[in-house]
Short mmCIF file of C-alpha atoms (C1' of nucleotides) in Angstrom, two decimals:
data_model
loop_
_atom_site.label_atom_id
_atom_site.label_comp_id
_atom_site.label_asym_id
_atom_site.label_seq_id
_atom_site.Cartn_x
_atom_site.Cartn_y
_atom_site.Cartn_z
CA UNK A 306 60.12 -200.13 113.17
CA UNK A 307 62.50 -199.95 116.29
CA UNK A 308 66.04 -199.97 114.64
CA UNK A 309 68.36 -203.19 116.58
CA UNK A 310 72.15 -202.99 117.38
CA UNK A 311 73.97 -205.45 115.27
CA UNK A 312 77.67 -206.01 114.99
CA UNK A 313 77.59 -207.00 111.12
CA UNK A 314 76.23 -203.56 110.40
CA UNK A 315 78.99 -201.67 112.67
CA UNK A 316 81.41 -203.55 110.58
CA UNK A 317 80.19 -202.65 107.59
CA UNK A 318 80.06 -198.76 108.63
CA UNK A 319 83.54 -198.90 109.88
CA UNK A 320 84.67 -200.66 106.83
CA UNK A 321 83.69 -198.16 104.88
CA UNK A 322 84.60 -195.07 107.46
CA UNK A 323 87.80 -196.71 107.45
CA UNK A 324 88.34 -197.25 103.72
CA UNK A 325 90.23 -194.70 101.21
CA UNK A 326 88.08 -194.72 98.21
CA UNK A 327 84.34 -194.91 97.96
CA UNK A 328 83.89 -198.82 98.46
CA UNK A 329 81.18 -200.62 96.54
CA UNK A 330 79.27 -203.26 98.30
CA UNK A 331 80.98 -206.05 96.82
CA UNK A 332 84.08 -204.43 98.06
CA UNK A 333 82.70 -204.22 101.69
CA UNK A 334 81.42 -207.36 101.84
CA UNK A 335 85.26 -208.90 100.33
CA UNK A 336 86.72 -206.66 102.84
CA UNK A 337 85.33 -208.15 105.70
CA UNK A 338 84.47 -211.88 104.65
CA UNK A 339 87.80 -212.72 106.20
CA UNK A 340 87.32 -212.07 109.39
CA UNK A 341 83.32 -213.05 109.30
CA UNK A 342 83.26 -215.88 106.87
CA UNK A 343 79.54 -216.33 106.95
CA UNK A 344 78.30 -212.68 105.97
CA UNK A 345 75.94 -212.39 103.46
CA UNK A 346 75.92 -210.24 100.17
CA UNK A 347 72.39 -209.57 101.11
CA UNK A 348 73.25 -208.52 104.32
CA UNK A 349 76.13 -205.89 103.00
CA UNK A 350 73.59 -204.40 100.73
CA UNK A 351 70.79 -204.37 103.30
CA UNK A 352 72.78 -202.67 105.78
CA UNK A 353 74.56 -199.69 103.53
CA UNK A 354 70.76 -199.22 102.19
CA UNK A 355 70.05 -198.84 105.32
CA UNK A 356 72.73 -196.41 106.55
CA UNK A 357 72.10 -193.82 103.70
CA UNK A 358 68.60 -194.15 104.97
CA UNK A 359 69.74 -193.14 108.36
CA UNK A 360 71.96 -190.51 107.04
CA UNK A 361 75.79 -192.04 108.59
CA UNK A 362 76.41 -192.98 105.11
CA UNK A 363 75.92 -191.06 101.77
CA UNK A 364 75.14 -192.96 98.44
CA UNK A 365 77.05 -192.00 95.31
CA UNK A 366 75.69 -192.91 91.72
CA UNK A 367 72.32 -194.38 90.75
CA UNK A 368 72.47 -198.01 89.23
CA UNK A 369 71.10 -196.86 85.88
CA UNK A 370 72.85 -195.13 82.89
CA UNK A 371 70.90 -192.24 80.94
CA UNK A 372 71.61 -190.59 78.11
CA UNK A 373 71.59 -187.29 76.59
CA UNK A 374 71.75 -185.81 73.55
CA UNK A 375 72.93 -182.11 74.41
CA UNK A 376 76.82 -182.58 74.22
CA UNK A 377 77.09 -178.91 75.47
CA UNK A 378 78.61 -179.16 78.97
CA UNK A 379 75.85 -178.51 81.22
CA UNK A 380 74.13 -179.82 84.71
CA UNK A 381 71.22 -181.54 85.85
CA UNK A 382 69.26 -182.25 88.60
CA UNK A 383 67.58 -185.25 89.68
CA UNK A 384 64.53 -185.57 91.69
CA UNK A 385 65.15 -187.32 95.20
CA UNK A 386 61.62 -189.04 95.71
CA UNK A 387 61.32 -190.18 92.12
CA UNK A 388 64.10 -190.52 90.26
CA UNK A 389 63.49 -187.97 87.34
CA UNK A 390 66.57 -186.70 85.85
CA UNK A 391 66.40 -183.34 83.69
CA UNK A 392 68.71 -180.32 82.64
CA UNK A 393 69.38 -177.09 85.08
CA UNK A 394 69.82 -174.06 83.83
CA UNK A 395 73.09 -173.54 85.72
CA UNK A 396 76.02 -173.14 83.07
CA UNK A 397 79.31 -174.90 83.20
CA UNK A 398 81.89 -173.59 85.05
CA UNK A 399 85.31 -174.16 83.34
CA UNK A 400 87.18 -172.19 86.19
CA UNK A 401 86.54 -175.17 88.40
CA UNK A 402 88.67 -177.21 86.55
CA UNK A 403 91.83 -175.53 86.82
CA UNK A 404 92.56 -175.82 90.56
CA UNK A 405 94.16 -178.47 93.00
CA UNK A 406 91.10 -180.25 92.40
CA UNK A 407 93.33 -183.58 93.76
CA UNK A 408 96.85 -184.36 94.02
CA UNK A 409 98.02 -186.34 91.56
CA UNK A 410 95.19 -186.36 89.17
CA UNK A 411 94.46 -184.74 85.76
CA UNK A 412 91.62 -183.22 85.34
CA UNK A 413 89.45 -183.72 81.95
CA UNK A 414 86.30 -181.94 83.20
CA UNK A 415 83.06 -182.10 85.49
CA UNK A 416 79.47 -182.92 85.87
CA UNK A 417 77.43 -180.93 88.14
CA UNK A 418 74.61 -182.87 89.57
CA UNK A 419 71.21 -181.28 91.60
CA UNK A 420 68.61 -182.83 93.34
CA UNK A 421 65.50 -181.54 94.77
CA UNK A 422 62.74 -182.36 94.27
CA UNK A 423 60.23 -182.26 90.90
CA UNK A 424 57.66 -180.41 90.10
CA UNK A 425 55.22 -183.10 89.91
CA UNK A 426 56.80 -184.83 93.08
CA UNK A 427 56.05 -181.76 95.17
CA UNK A 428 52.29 -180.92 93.84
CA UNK A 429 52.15 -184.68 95.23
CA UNK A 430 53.57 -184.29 98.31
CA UNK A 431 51.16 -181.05 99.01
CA UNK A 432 48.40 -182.87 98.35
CA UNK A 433 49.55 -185.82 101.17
CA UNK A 434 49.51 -188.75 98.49
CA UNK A 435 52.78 -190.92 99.69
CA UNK B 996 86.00 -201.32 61.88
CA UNK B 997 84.02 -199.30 59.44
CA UNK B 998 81.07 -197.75 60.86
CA UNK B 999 77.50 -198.52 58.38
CA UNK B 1000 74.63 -196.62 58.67
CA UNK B 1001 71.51 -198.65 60.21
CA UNK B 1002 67.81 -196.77 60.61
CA UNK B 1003 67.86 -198.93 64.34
CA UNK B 1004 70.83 -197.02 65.39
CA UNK B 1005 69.31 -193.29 63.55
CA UNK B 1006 65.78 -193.76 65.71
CA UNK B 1007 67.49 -194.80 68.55
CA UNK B 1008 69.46 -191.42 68.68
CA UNK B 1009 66.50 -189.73 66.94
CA UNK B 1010 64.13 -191.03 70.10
CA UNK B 1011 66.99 -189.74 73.18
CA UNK B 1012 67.35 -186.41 71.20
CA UNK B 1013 63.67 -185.44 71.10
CA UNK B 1014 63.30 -186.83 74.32
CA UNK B 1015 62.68 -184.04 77.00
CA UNK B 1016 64.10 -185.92 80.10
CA UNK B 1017 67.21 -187.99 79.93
CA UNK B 1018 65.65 -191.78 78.90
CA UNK B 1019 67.40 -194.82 80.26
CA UNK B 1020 68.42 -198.07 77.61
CA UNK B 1021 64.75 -199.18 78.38
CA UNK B 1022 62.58 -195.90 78.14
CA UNK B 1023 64.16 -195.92 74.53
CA UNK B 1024 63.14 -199.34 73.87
CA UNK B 1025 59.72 -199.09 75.14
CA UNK B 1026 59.18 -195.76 72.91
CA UNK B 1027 60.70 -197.26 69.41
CA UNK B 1028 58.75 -200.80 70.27
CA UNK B 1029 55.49 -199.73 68.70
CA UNK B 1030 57.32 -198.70 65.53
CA UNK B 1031 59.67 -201.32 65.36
CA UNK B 1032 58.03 -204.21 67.04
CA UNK B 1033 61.15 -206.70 66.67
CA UNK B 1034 63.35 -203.98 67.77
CA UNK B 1035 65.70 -205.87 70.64
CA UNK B 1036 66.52 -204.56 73.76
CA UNK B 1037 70.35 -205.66 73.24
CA UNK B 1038 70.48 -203.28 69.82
CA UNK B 1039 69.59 -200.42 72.07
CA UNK B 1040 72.28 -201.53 74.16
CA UNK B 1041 74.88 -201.89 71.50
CA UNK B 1042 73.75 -198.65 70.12
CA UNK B 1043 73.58 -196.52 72.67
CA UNK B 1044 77.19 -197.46 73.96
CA UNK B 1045 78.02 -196.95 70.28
CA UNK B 1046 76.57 -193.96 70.12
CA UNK B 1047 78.18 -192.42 73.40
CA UNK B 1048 81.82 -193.75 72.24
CA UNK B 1049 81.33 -191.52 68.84
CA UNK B 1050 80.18 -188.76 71.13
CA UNK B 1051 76.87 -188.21 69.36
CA UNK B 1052 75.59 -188.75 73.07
CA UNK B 1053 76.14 -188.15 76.49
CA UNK B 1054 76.19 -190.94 79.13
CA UNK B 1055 75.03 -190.12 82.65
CA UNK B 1056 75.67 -192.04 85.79
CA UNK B 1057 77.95 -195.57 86.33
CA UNK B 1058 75.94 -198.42 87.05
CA UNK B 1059 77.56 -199.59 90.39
CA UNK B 1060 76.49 -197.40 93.88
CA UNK B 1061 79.65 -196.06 95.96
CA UNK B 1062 79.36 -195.67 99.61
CA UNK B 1063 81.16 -192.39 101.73
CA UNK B 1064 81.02 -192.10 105.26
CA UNK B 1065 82.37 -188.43 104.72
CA UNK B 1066 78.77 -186.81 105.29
CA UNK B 1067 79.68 -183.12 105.21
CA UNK B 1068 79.20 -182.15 101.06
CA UNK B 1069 82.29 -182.38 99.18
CA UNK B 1070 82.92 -183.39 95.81
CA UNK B 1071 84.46 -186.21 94.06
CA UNK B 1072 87.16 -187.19 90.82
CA UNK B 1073 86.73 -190.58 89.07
CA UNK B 1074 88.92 -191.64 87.25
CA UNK B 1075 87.99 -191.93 83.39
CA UNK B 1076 90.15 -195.73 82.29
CA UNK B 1077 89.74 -197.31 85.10
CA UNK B 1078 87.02 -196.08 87.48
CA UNK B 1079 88.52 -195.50 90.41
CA UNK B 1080 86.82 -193.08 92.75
CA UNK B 1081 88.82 -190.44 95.01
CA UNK B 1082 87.62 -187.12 97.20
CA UNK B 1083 88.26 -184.11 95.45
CA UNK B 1084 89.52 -180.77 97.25
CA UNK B 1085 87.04 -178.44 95.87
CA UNK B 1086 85.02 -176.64 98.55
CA UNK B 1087 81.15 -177.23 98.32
CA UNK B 1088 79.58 -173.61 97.08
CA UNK B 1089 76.01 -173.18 98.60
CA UNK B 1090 75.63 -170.44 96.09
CA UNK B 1091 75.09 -172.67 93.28
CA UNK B 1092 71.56 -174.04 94.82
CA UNK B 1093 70.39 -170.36 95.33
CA UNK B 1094 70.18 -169.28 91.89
CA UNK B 1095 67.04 -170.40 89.34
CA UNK B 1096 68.15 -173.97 88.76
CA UNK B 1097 65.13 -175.38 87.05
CA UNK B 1098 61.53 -174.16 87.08
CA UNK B 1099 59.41 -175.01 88.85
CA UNK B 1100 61.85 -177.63 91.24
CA UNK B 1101 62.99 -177.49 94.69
CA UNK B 1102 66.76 -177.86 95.08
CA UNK B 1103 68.44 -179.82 98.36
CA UNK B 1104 71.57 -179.63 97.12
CA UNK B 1105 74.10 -180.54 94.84
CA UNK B 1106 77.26 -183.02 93.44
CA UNK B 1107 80.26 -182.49 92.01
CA UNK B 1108 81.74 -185.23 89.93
CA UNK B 1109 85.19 -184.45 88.31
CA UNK B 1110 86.63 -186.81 86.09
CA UNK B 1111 90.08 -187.00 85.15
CA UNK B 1112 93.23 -189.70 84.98
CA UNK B 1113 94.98 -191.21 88.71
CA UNK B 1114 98.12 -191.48 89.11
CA UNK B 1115 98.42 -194.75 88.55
CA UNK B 1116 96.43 -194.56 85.17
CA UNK B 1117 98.81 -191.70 84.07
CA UNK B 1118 101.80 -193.86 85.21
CA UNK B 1119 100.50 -196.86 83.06
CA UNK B 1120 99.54 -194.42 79.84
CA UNK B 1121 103.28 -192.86 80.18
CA UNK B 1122 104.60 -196.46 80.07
CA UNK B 1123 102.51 -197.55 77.26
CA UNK B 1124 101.01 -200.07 79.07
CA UNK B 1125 96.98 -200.49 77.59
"C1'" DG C 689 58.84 -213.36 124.40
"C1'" DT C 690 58.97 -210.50 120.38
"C1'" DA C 691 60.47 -207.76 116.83
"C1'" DG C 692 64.43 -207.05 114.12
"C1'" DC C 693 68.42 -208.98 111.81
"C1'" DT C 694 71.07 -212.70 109.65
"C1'" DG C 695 72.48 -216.23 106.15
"C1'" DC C 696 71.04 -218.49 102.32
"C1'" DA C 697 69.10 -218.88 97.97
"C1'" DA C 698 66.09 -217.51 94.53
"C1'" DA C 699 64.38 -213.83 91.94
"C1'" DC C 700 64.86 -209.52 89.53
"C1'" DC C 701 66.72 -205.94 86.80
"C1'" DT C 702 70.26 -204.04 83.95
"C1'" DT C 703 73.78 -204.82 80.72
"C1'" DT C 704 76.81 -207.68 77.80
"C1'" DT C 705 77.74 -211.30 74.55
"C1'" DG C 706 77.72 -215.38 71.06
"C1'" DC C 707 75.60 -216.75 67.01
"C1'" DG C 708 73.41 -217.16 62.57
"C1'" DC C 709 70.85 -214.35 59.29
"C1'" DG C 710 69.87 -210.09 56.81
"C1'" DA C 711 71.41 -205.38 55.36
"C1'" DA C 712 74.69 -201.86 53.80
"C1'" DC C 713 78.15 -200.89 50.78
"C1'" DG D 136 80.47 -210.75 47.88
"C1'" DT D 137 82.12 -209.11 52.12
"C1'" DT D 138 81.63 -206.96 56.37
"C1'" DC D 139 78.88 -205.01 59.76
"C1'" DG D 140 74.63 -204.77 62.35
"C1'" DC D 141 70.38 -207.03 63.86
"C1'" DG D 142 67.32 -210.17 66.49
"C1'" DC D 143 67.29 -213.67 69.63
"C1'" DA D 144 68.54 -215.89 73.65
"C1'" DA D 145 71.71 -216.95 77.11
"C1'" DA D 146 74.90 -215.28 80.34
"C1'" DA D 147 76.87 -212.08 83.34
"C1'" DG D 148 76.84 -208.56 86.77
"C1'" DG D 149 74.51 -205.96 90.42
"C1'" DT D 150 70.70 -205.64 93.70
"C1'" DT D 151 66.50 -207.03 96.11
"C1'" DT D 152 63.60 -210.21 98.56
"C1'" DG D 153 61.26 -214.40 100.96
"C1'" DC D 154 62.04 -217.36 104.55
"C1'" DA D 155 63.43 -219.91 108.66
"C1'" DG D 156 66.40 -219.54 112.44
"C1'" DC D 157 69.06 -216.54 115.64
"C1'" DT D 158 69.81 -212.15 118.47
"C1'" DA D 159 69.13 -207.92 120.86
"C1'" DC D 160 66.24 -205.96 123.94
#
DNA sequence: GTAGCTGCAAACCTTTTGCGCGAAC
DNA sequence: GTTCGCGCAAAAGGTTTGCAGCTAC
């Protein structure tokens, strides 16, 4: 699939290149309706798919909430080809809450999130079954 | 609002806490359906929320995807009352993906989410203003 | 000319909510 | 008996997708 110049999804990477905070695609898409009053939703969340894809944009947060019963501060990791989500052995750190972690904020705490990729993802992936 | 005790809301944290990986509203439903067939899919909901506000459990994730056109690692500080999303100073520590994270995974890599107050949430909380 | 991309709208999935009945106290 | 919680169903987000027409090459 031969990727296409198009100016809707330059817009959309510069809006959020050009934004402060970590725009959701909602935001994007109200950010630039004014000056292109016919963009579509769709399109907004076609083309920032499609940017993490390519690697000009990263993707923060999955879209659906887990839950665990191990209060404990502690980290996970989360498998990149199929979404599995379990703990890592890594403990917490308390230390890195204590620095300028950003100006103006108070800090309550952290998560540390891996990915990588699973154990049954990569016996998969050795064995060539996409 | 007094809190009852309900057996829907037990099994429900019963099913996350012997769960091994980190079950989503629906993986939870699905596994209590067979026992409780008129079990609804908005009591897991309710419970689970519940359940995270008395801090039995641990929520993971927000359910709406950020975009960041900052592509070199760095880590992040959201902001705990009202969400907002900001680029924390902390330095990205390649050491952390060296060491035995979980067995038998491969690790890529790594986030790290603070949370905390803004400014402007820590303004409003000074002034009273909820 | 031919993929690829768009706008539009419908569909889908996740999560929340209003309501009337049953359960806990 | 009085709340509170449940099941049900509808609604409310957020996200994906099918399609016909337009655009980049």
């Amino acid at each position: 699939m031969e990727r296409r110049h198009s100016q809707q999804r330059e817009r959309i990477y510069q809006t959020v290149a050009a934004s402060y905070g970590h725009p959701t695609a909602q935001m994007v898409y109200d950010a630039l309706r004014r000056e292109m009053p016919q963009l579509s939703l769709g399109t907004v969340y076609r083309n920032l798919r499609q940017l993490a894809q390519e690697g000009r944009l990263r993707e923060l947060d999955g879209p659906t909430a887990r839950y665990d019963s191990v209060l404990r501060p502690h980290s996970h990791i989360r498998c990149l080809r199929c979404g599995a989500l379990a703990d890592a052995g890594t403990p917490y750190d308390p230390a890195l809450d204590q620095g300028d972690v950003a100006r103006g904020w108070t800090v309550r705490g952290h998560d540390l999130l891996f990915h990588g990729v699973c154990p049954a993802c990569a016996e998969k992936i050795e064995n060539q079954i996409y």
